[in-house]
Amino acid sequence: MNELQTQLTGSDMLMGLFLPIGIVLMFCSRVRFRNEIDAALRMFCTVAIGLLCFWAIGFGLAFGNSLFGFSGTTLFGFSIRPGEVSPQKFLHYAILSVIPSLFVVGAMMERGRLSGSMLLAAAVSVFVVPLVFHWTWAETPTGTGWLAVTGFQDPGGSLVVFGTAGWCALAVSVVLGPRLGRFNAGLSPIRGRAPTITMLGMWLFILGKLALDTTFGAVPGDDMEWQIIVALLAASAGVSIVMIGTFLKNNFLSPGDWSPSALSALIAVSAVGYEVSPILAIIIGAVAGVLRAVTRNILEHYEIDDIGNMISMALIPGTWGVLIVPFLVVQEPGNFNLFNLLGGQVLGLSVVGIWSFSIVFVLAGLLNRTGLLRVNLNEEQNGLDLTHFGSNSEPAFALRQVSRTSGNLHPYDFDLKSELSTLLQTFNGALQEFQLDVHDAGQRTNLGKTGDIGSTAAIQLAVSFDAMRLAAEEVNLLIEQIVRTQENSGNSISEKAGLMSAIRLILEQPVEDVGSLARRIRLEIDSDELESYVRAANAACGRLNGKLNSVLQLIDILQSGAPALQHVDPVALLEKISPKLKIQAEALGTTLNMSVESSPGMIQGHPLYLAKLLNSLVELSLSRSDGVSSVVNLEIRDFGDGVLFEILDTGPVLPARALEALDEPFSRIADDLDIRDLDTIISVALINQLVRLQEGTVQFKSEVGVGTQIVVRLPYFEDQETA
């Protein structure tokens, strides 16, 4: 190899670093703001630890002189002599070796301990991945990997790298369990912080994968340009088939599926070294995209938290790519035996899957038993930035978001943004003032020296400010939604103004509550009173967060298309959410009675929307209750061609404005409303929209001195009705 070729290979190999960088960006962009520092730094540490471990031990186990085809015995880091190992070869496999570790650490995002994730990453880089490399890819003077001897082929690392990564990540996800609220019916989905960075990560992944494969890995040769075209065609087919299927099923496109679908197709076609025709590449990519979507649904069914759909992206598409190798790769004359080749591939799939999953599953289980795997409840709620690095997102970070975007808005929009910025600044100032007053009061009462009382107050204060920070995150998401709404010409000025009034009403009450608490703290108080004020501030933050979530849910429902309706068992769903509803009723001193008059069958609906509907029905009645004397009755019964949900309460009547705002709620909101009527308008509109999306009907009847009756009718599923 001459000097020019060496330089080209070295620069191309550096482009291979785009592959792990892309994976890091795809994982980090799918976490929430309170975990972004932790996500970025733990992924950086994973790469650093992985490279050191692979240099010291992993490379020798993978490519040292073979011991019975099972493990390498030479070329460990400190014993490597200059010129003994090609730098290009080491860099190529070092980059590939950190990918499974990144998947393991990524699968632990937002709930895994930093120490446990680093221990697992080191174990995967030292032990799990190198032995898989040796079994499948090693060709040494003393022997060849035992799986390679059986005829197993995976030139692009479809299974060896990405299948291993998927199995390892699946194992740790099963042991760790999902994030809080990930699969709770009726709650808003967990939102990633930066979908655009996910797309950037996808492109870097593609560039890095092609750079590695076309310079040193699966397909070095003179047809590099054609191989790149084949790879891009496969990736395009993978994302296109999923986009079309999603749109036909849900009547909207899900951007969270685009990147994983494209990359799953690229992973699958790399198993055959891109040595296929464009038509076959498109077929391989399309099948891989469908398999990834099916795998995602299976993981969600079993409540396995697949952050960013990365497990489904690597696991089954990698398997699909390896299985088609015997049918597509040209074999040497006289050595073609389809049965033997397919048997070697199946053996490799089984061995790699069992080895990767079982080792990580056992190690994760041991770490879990010692408390090193998952953070506790408070730490997860507070965010891992604070838990691991002592950092925290400011409650006013939404102000920075406003300042970045305000210059691109129309004058009317800018006025709204300026007003919202002022409100948020006032709110943040009230929090800071409250914190200083608590500190001063603690000094006056010697709170920091009173042991348990001081510790409890400090915890309550931390929880209070964390709740407010979470509310600020929701406000930021709402601001982004306002910008999108204003860019839509179909929205009227009255709707924009009403939405702004709603946010103003929601923010003003917590500001007043926290300010009132701060004024009381400045008086002479004892330790018990100070602790109660901290709890009250925490409650104010919690109420704010709940109200903002209600507004966000209503905006999402108003802008969403009709979902694909399914068979839903309303009784089973009610049993699942009833404990939460009963706790809320007890806290308000209200009697909540729930009954099923008959045994209605499966209705035509959507599980998530029906859960939100039942929650909204009961919560509306509870919020309108007038204390201990109030009674709320929820009854489900058969009603001809459908199921009837009837809820009765003895609270105050619904305001007329709420019943007039069923279809355009924000056009009826103004500054003269009180916060209770605002809550009612949002709840009534949400109920109406949820019923409409499930092709049902709803009636509201409210009378002074009697109470409120809400009757919802949802049809049976068509198959059941005809039966």
CSV table of N, CA and C in Angstrom, one decimal, residues 160-285:
chain,number,residue,atom,x,y,z
A,160,VAL,N,-23.2,-9.9,14.2
A,160,VAL,CA,-22.1,-9.9,15.1
A,160,VAL,C,-22.0,-8.6,15.9
A,161,VAL,N,-22.3,-7.5,15.3
A,161,VAL,CA,-22.2,-6.2,16.0
A,161,VAL,C,-23.6,-5.7,16.5
A,162,PHE,N,-24.6,-5.6,15.5
A,162,PHE,CA,-25.8,-5.0,15.9
A,162,PHE,C,-26.8,-6.0,16.5
A,163,GLY,N,-26.7,-7.3,16.1
A,163,GLY,CA,-27.5,-8.3,16.8
A,163,GLY,C,-27.1,-8.4,18.2
A,164,THR,N,-25.8,-8.4,18.4
A,164,THR,CA,-25.2,-8.5,19.8
A,164,THR,C,-25.7,-7.3,20.6
A,165,ALA,N,-25.6,-6.1,20.0
A,165,ALA,CA,-26.0,-4.9,20.7
A,165,ALA,C,-27.5,-5.0,21.0
A,166,GLY,N,-28.3,-5.4,20.1
A,166,GLY,CA,-29.8,-5.5,20.4
A,166,GLY,C,-30.1,-6.5,21.5
A,167,TRP,N,-29.4,-7.7,21.5
A,167,TRP,CA,-29.7,-8.7,22.6
A,167,TRP,C,-29.2,-8.2,23.9
A,168,CYS,N,-28.0,-7.5,24.0
A,168,CYS,CA,-27.5,-7.0,25.2
A,168,CYS,C,-28.4,-5.9,25.8
A,169,ALA,N,-28.9,-5.0,24.9
A,169,ALA,CA,-29.8,-3.9,25.3
A,169,ALA,C,-31.1,-4.5,25.8
A,170,LEU,N,-31.6,-5.5,25.1
A,170,LEU,CA,-32.9,-6.1,25.5
A,170,LEU,C,-32.7,-6.7,26.9
A,171,ALA,N,-31.6,-7.4,27.2
A,171,ALA,CA,-31.4,-8.0,28.5
A,171,ALA,C,-31.4,-7.0,29.6
A,172,VAL,N,-30.7,-5.9,29.5
A,172,VAL,CA,-30.7,-4.9,30.5
A,172,VAL,C,-32.0,-4.2,30.7
A,173,SER,N,-32.7,-4.0,29.6
A,173,SER,CA,-34.1,-3.4,29.6
A,173,SER,C,-35.1,-4.3,30.4
A,174,VAL,N,-35.0,-5.6,30.2
A,174,VAL,CA,-35.9,-6.5,30.9
A,174,VAL,C,-35.6,-6.4,32.4
A,175,VAL,N,-34.4,-6.5,32.8
A,175,VAL,CA,-34.0,-6.4,34.2
A,175,VAL,C,-34.3,-5.1,34.8
A,176,LEU,N,-34.0,-4.0,34.1
A,176,LEU,CA,-34.2,-2.7,34.7
A,176,LEU,C,-35.6,-2.2,34.8
A,177,GLY,N,-36.5,-2.6,33.8
A,177,GLY,CA,-37.9,-2.2,33.8
A,177,GLY,C,-38.0,-0.8,33.1
A,178,PRO,N,-39.2,-0.4,32.8
A,178,PRO,CA,-39.4,0.8,32.1
A,178,PRO,C,-39.3,2.0,32.9
A,179,ARG,N,-39.2,3.2,32.3
A,179,ARG,CA,-39.2,4.5,33.0
A,179,ARG,C,-40.5,4.7,33.6
A,180,LEU,N,-40.5,5.6,34.7
A,180,LEU,CA,-41.7,5.9,35.4
A,180,LEU,C,-42.7,6.6,34.4
A,181,GLY,N,-43.9,6.1,34.3
A,181,GLY,CA,-44.9,6.7,33.5
A,181,GLY,C,-44.9,6.3,32.0
A,182,ARG,N,-43.9,5.4,31.6
A,182,ARG,CA,-43.7,5.0,30.2
A,182,ARG,C,-45.0,4.3,29.7
A,183,PHE,N,-45.6,3.4,30.5
A,183,PHE,CA,-46.7,2.6,30.0
A,183,PHE,C,-47.9,2.8,30.8
A,184,ASN,N,-48.0,3.9,31.5
A,184,ASN,CA,-49.2,4.2,32.3
A,184,ASN,C,-50.4,4.7,31.5
A,185,ALA,N,-51.5,4.0,31.5
A,185,ALA,CA,-52.6,4.5,30.7
A,185,ALA,C,-53.1,5.8,31.1
A,186,GLY,N,-53.5,6.7,30.2
A,186,GLY,CA,-54.0,8.0,30.5
A,186,GLY,C,-53.0,9.1,30.6
A,187,LEU,N,-51.7,8.8,30.7
A,187,LEU,CA,-50.7,9.8,30.8
A,187,LEU,C,-50.2,10.2,29.4
A,188,SER,N,-49.7,11.4,29.4
A,188,SER,CA,-49.0,11.9,28.1
A,188,SER,C,-47.8,11.0,27.9
A,189,PRO,N,-47.4,10.7,26.6
A,189,PRO,CA,-46.2,10.0,26.3
A,189,PRO,C,-45.0,10.7,26.7
A,190,ILE,N,-43.9,10.0,27.0
A,190,ILE,CA,-42.6,10.6,27.4
A,190,ILE,C,-42.1,11.2,26.1
A,191,ARG,N,-41.7,12.5,26.1
A,191,ARG,CA,-41.3,13.1,24.9
A,191,ARG,C,-39.8,13.3,24.9
A,192,GLY,N,-39.1,13.0,23.8
A,192,GLY,CA,-37.7,13.3,23.7
A,192,GLY,C,-37.5,14.7,23.5
A,193,ARG,N,-36.3,15.2,23.7
A,193,ARG,CA,-36.1,16.7,23.7
A,193,ARG,C,-35.7,17.2,22.4
A,194,ALA,N,-35.2,16.4,21.4
A,194,ALA,CA,-34.7,17.0,20.2
A,194,ALA,C,-34.8,16.0,19.0
A,195,PRO,N,-36.0,15.9,18.4
A,195,PRO,CA,-36.2,15.0,17.3
A,195,PRO,C,-35.2,15.3,16.1
A,196,THR,N,-34.9,16.6,15.9
A,196,THR,CA,-34.1,17.0,14.8
A,196,THR,C,-32.6,16.4,15.0
A,197,ILE,N,-32.2,16.4,16.2
A,197,ILE,CA,-30.9,15.8,16.5
A,197,ILE,C,-30.9,14.3,16.2
A,198,THR,N,-32.1,13.7,16.4
A,198,THR,CA,-32.2,12.2,16.1
A,198,THR,C,-31.9,12.0,14.6
A,199,MET,N,-32.5,12.9,13.8
A,199,MET,CA,-32.3,12.8,12.3
A,199,MET,C,-30.8,13.0,12.0
A,200,LEU,N,-30.2,14.0,12.6
A,200,LEU,CA,-28.7,14.2,12.4
A,200,LEU,C,-27.9,12.9,12.8
A,201,GLY,N,-28.3,12.3,13.9
A,201,GLY,CA,-27.6,11.1,14.3
A,201,GLY,C,-27.8,10.0,13.3
A,202,MET,N,-29.0,9.9,12.6
A,202,MET,CA,-29.2,8.9,11.6
A,202,MET,C,-28.3,9.1,10.4
A,203,TRP,N,-28.1,10.4,10.0
A,203,TRP,CA,-27.2,10.6,8.8
A,203,TRP,C,-25.8,10.3,9.2
A,204,LEU,N,-25.3,10.6,10.4
A,204,LEU,CA,-24.0,10.3,10.8
A,204,LEU,C,-23.8,8.8,10.9
A,205,PHE,N,-24.8,8.1,11.4
A,205,PHE,CA,-24.8,6.6,11.4
A,205,PHE,C,-24.6,6.1,10.0
A,206,ILE,N,-25.3,6.5,9.1
A,206,ILE,CA,-25.2,6.0,7.7
A,206,ILE,C,-23.8,6.3,7.1
A,207,LEU,N,-23.3,7.5,7.3
A,207,LEU,CA,-22.0,7.8,6.8
A,207,LEU,C,-20.9,7.0,7.5
A,208,GLY,N,-21.0,6.8,8.8
A,208,GLY,CA,-20.0,6.0,9.5
A,208,GLY,C,-20.1,4.6,9.1
A,209,LYS,N,-21.3,4.0,9.0
A,209,LYS,CA,-21.4,2.6,8.6
A,209,LYS,C,-20.8,2.3,7.2
A,210,LEU,N,-21.2,3.2,6.3
A,210,LEU,CA,-20.7,3.0,4.9
A,210,LEU,C,-19.2,3.2,4.9
A,211,ALA,N,-18.6,4.2,5.6
A,211,ALA,CA,-17.2,4.4,5.6
A,211,ALA,C,-16.5,3.2,6.1
A,212,LEU,N,-16.9,2.5,7.2
A,212,LEU,CA,-16.3,1.3,7.7
A,212,LEU,C,-16.4,0.2,6.8
A,213,ASP,N,-17.6,0.0,6.2
A,213,ASP,CA,-17.8,-1.2,5.3
A,213,ASP,C,-17.1,-1.1,4.0
A,214,THR,N,-17.0,0.1,3.4
A,214,THR,CA,-16.4,0.2,2.1
A,214,THR,C,-14.9,0.5,2.1
A,215,THR,N,-14.3,0.7,3.2
A,215,THR,CA,-12.9,0.9,3.3
A,215,THR,C,-12.1,-0.3,3.8
A,216,PHE,N,-12.7,-1.0,4.8
A,216,PHE,CA,-11.9,-2.0,5.5
A,216,PHE,C,-12.8,-3.3,5.8
A,217,GLY,N,-14.1,-3.1,5.8
A,217,GLY,CA,-14.9,-4.1,6.4
A,217,GLY,C,-15.5,-5.0,5.4
A,218,ALA,N,-16.8,-4.9,5.2
A,218,ALA,CA,-17.5,-6.0,4.4
A,218,ALA,C,-17.2,-6.0,2.9
A,219,VAL,N,-17.1,-4.8,2.3
A,219,VAL,CA,-17.1,-4.7,0.9
A,219,VAL,C,-16.0,-3.8,0.3
A,220,PRO,N,-14.7,-4.0,0.7
A,220,PRO,CA,-13.7,-3.2,0.1
A,220,PRO,C,-13.5,-3.6,-1.4
A,221,GLY,N,-13.3,-2.6,-2.3
A,221,GLY,CA,-13.2,-3.0,-3.7
A,221,GLY,C,-13.4,-1.8,-4.6
A,222,ASP,N,-13.5,-2.1,-5.9
A,222,ASP,CA,-13.6,-1.1,-6.9
A,222,ASP,C,-15.0,-0.6,-7.1
A,223,ASP,N,-16.0,-1.3,-6.5
A,223,ASP,CA,-17.4,-1.0,-6.8
A,223,ASP,C,-18.0,-0.2,-5.6
A,224,MET,N,-17.2,0.6,-5.0
A,224,MET,CA,-17.6,1.3,-3.8
A,224,MET,C,-18.8,2.2,-4.0
A,225,GLU,N,-18.8,3.0,-5.1
A,225,GLU,CA,-19.9,3.9,-5.4
A,225,GLU,C,-21.2,3.1,-5.6
A,226,TRP,N,-21.2,2.0,-6.3
A,226,TRP,CA,-22.4,1.2,-6.6
A,226,TRP,C,-22.9,0.6,-5.3
A,227,GLN,N,-22.0,0.2,-4.4
A,227,GLN,CA,-22.4,-0.4,-3.1
A,227,GLN,C,-23.1,0.7,-2.2
A,228,ILE,N,-22.6,1.9,-2.3
A,228,ILE,CA,-23.2,3.0,-1.6
A,228,ILE,C,-24.6,3.2,-2.1
A,229,ILE,N,-24.8,3.2,-3.4
A,229,ILE,CA,-26.1,3.4,-4.0
A,229,ILE,C,-27.1,2.3,-3.5
A,230,VAL,N,-26.6,1.1,-3.5
A,230,VAL,CA,-27.4,-0.1,-3.0
A,230,VAL,C,-27.8,0.1,-1.6
A,231,ALA,N,-26.9,0.6,-0.8
A,231,ALA,CA,-27.2,0.8,0.7
A,231,ALA,C,-28.2,1.9,0.9
A,232,LEU,N,-28.1,3.0,0.1
A,232,LEU,CA,-29.1,4.1,0.3
A,232,LEU,C,-30.4,3.7,-0.3
A,233,LEU,N,-30.5,2.9,-1.3
A,233,LEU,CA,-31.8,2.4,-1.8
A,233,LEU,C,-32.5,1.5,-0.8
A,234,ALA,N,-31.7,0.7,-0.1
A,234,ALA,CA,-32.3,-0.2,0.9
A,234,ALA,C,-32.8,0.7,2.1
A,235,ALA,N,-32.0,1.7,2.5
A,235,ALA,CA,-32.5,2.5,3.6
A,235,ALA,C,-33.7,3.3,3.2
A,236,SER,N,-33.8,3.8,2.0
A,236,SER,CA,-34.9,4.5,1.5
A,236,SER,C,-36.2,3.6,1.5
A,237,ALA,N,-36.0,2.4,1.1
A,237,ALA,CA,-37.2,1.5,1.1
A,237,ALA,C,-37.6,1.2,2.5
A,238,GLY,N,-36.7,1.0,3.4
A,238,GLY,CA,-37.1,0.8,4.8
A,238,GLY,C,-37.9,1.9,5.4
A,239,VAL,N,-37.5,3.1,5.2
A,239,VAL,CA,-38.3,4.2,5.8
A,239,VAL,C,-39.6,4.5,5.0
A,240,SER,N,-39.6,4.3,3.7
A,240,SER,CA,-40.8,4.6,2.9
A,240,SER,C,-41.9,3.6,3.2
A,241,ILE,N,-41.6,2.3,3.4
A,241,ILE,CA,-42.7,1.3,3.6
A,241,ILE,C,-43.3,1.6,5.0
A,242,VAL,N,-42.5,2.0,6.0
A,242,VAL,CA,-43.0,2.3,7.3
A,242,VAL,C,-43.9,3.6,7.3
A,243,MET,N,-43.4,4.6,6.6
A,243,MET,CA,-44.1,5.9,6.5
A,243,MET,C,-45.5,5.6,5.8
A,244,ILE,N,-45.5,4.8,4.8
A,244,ILE,CA,-46.8,4.6,4.1
A,244,ILE,C,-47.7,3.8,5.0
A,245,GLY,N,-47.2,2.7,5.6
A,245,GLY,CA,-48.0,1.9,6.5
A,245,GLY,C,-48.6,2.7,7.7
A,246,THR,N,-47.7,3.6,8.3
A,246,THR,CA,-48.2,4.4,9.4
A,246,THR,C,-49.3,5.3,9.0
A,247,PHE,N,-49.1,5.9,7.8
A,247,PHE,CA,-50.1,6.9,7.4
A,247,PHE,C,-51.4,6.2,7.1
A,248,LEU,N,-51.4,5.1,6.4
A,248,LEU,CA,-52.6,4.4,6.1
A,248,LEU,C,-53.3,3.9,7.4
A,249,LYS,N,-52.6,3.5,8.4
A,249,LYS,CA,-53.2,3.0,9.6
A,249,LYS,C,-53.7,4.1,10.5
A,250,ASN,N,-52.9,5.2,10.7
A,250,ASN,CA,-53.2,6.2,11.7
A,250,ASN,C,-53.6,7.6,11.1
A,251,ASN,N,-53.5,7.7,9.8
A,251,ASN,CA,-53.8,9.0,9.1
A,251,ASN,C,-52.8,10.1,9.5
A,252,PHE,N,-51.7,9.8,10.0
A,252,PHE,CA,-50.6,10.7,10.2
A,252,PHE,C,-49.3,10.0,10.2
A,253,LEU,N,-48.2,10.8,10.1
A,253,LEU,CA,-46.9,10.2,10.1
A,253,LEU,C,-46.2,10.3,11.4
A,254,SER,N,-45.5,9.3,11.8
A,254,SER,CA,-44.8,9.3,13.1
A,254,SER,C,-43.3,9.5,12.9
A,255,PRO,N,-42.8,10.7,13.2
A,255,PRO,CA,-41.3,10.9,12.9
A,255,PRO,C,-40.4,10.0,13.7
A,256,GLY,N,-40.9,9.5,14.9
A,256,GLY,CA,-40.1,8.6,15.7
A,256,GLY,C,-39.7,7.3,15.0
A,257,ASP,N,-40.5,7.0,13.9
A,257,ASP,CA,-40.2,5.7,13.2
A,257,ASP,C,-39.3,5.9,12.0
A,258,TRP,N,-39.0,7.1,11.6
A,258,TRP,CA,-38.2,7.3,10.4
A,258,TRP,C,-36.8,6.8,10.5
A,259,SER,N,-36.1,7.3,11.4
A,259,SER,CA,-34.7,7.0,11.6
A,259,SER,C,-34.4,5.5,11.8
A,260,PRO,N,-35.1,4.9,12.8
A,260,PRO,CA,-34.9,3.5,13.1
A,260,PRO,C,-35.2,2.6,11.9
A,261,SER,N,-36.2,3.0,11.1
A,261,SER,CA,-36.6,2.2,9.9
A,261,SER,C,-35.5,2.2,8.9
A,262,ALA,N,-35.0,3.4,8.6
A,262,ALA,CA,-33.9,3.5,7.6
A,262,ALA,C,-32.7,2.8,8.0
A,263,LEU,N,-32.3,2.9,9.3
A,263,LEU,CA,-31.1,2.2,9.8
A,263,LEU,C,-31.3,0.7,9.9
A,264,SER,N,-32.5,0.2,10.2
A,264,SER,CA,-32.7,-1.2,10.2
A,264,SER,C,-32.5,-1.8,8.8
A,265,ALA,N,-32.9,-1.1,7.8
A,265,ALA,CA,-32.7,-1.6,6.4
A,265,ALA,C,-31.3,-1.6,6.1
A,266,LEU,N,-30.5,-0.6,6.5
A,266,LEU,CA,-29.1,-0.5,6.2
A,266,LEU,C,-28.4,-1.7,6.9
A,267,ILE,N,-28.7,-1.9,8.2
A,267,ILE,CA,-28.1,-3.0,8.9
A,267,ILE,C,-28.4,-4.4,8.2
A,268,ALA,N,-29.6,-4.6,7.7
A,268,ALA,CA,-30.0,-5.8,7.1
A,268,ALA,C,-29.2,-6.1,5.8
A,269,VAL,N,-29.1,-5.0,5.0
A,269,VAL,CA,-28.5,-5.2,3.7
A,269,VAL,C,-27.0,-5.3,3.8
A,270,SER,N,-26.4,-4.8,4.9
A,270,SER,CA,-25.0,-4.9,5.1
A,270,SER,C,-24.5,-6.3,5.3
A,271,ALA,N,-25.5,-7.2,5.8
A,271,ALA,CA,-25.1,-8.6,6.0
A,271,ALA,C,-24.6,-9.3,4.8
A,272,VAL,N,-25.2,-8.9,3.6
A,272,VAL,CA,-24.7,-9.5,2.4
A,272,VAL,C,-23.7,-8.7,1.7
A,273,GLY,N,-23.1,-7.8,2.4
A,273,GLY,CA,-22.0,-7.0,1.8
A,273,GLY,C,-22.4,-6.0,0.7
A,274,TYR,N,-23.7,-5.7,0.7
A,274,TYR,CA,-24.3,-4.8,-0.4
A,274,TYR,C,-24.1,-5.4,-1.8
A,275,GLU,N,-23.7,-6.7,-1.9
A,275,GLU,CA,-23.5,-7.3,-3.2
A,275,GLU,C,-24.8,-7.9,-3.7
A,276,VAL,N,-25.8,-7.0,-3.9
A,276,VAL,CA,-27.1,-7.4,-4.5
A,276,VAL,C,-27.5,-6.4,-5.5
A,277,SER,N,-28.5,-6.7,-6.2
A,277,SER,CA,-29.1,-5.8,-7.2
A,277,SER,C,-29.9,-4.7,-6.5
A,278,PRO,N,-30.2,-3.6,-7.2
A,278,PRO,CA,-31.1,-2.6,-6.5
A,278,PRO,C,-32.4,-3.1,-6.1
A,279,ILE,N,-33.0,-4.0,-7.0
A,279,ILE,CA,-34.4,-4.5,-6.6
A,279,ILE,C,-34.3,-5.3,-5.4
A,280,LEU,N,-33.3,-6.2,-5.3
A,280,LEU,CA,-33.2,-7.0,-4.0
A,280,LEU,C,-32.9,-6.2,-2.8
A,281,ALA,N,-32.1,-5.1,-3.0
A,281,ALA,CA,-31.8,-4.2,-1.9
A,281,ALA,C,-33.0,-3.5,-1.4
A,282,ILE,N,-33.9,-3.1,-2.3
A,282,ILE,CA,-35.2,-2.5,-1.9
A,282,ILE,C,-36.1,-3.5,-1.2
A,283,ILE,N,-36.1,-4.7,-1.6
A,283,ILE,CA,-36.9,-5.7,-1.0
A,283,ILE,C,-36.4,-6.0,0.4
A,284,ILE,N,-35.1,-6.2,0.5
A,284,ILE,CA,-34.5,-6.4,1.8
A,284,ILE,C,-34.7,-5.3,2.8
A,285,GLY,N,-34.6,-4.0,2.3
A,285,GLY,CA,-34.8,-2.9,3.2
A,285,GLY,C,-36.2,-2.8,3.6
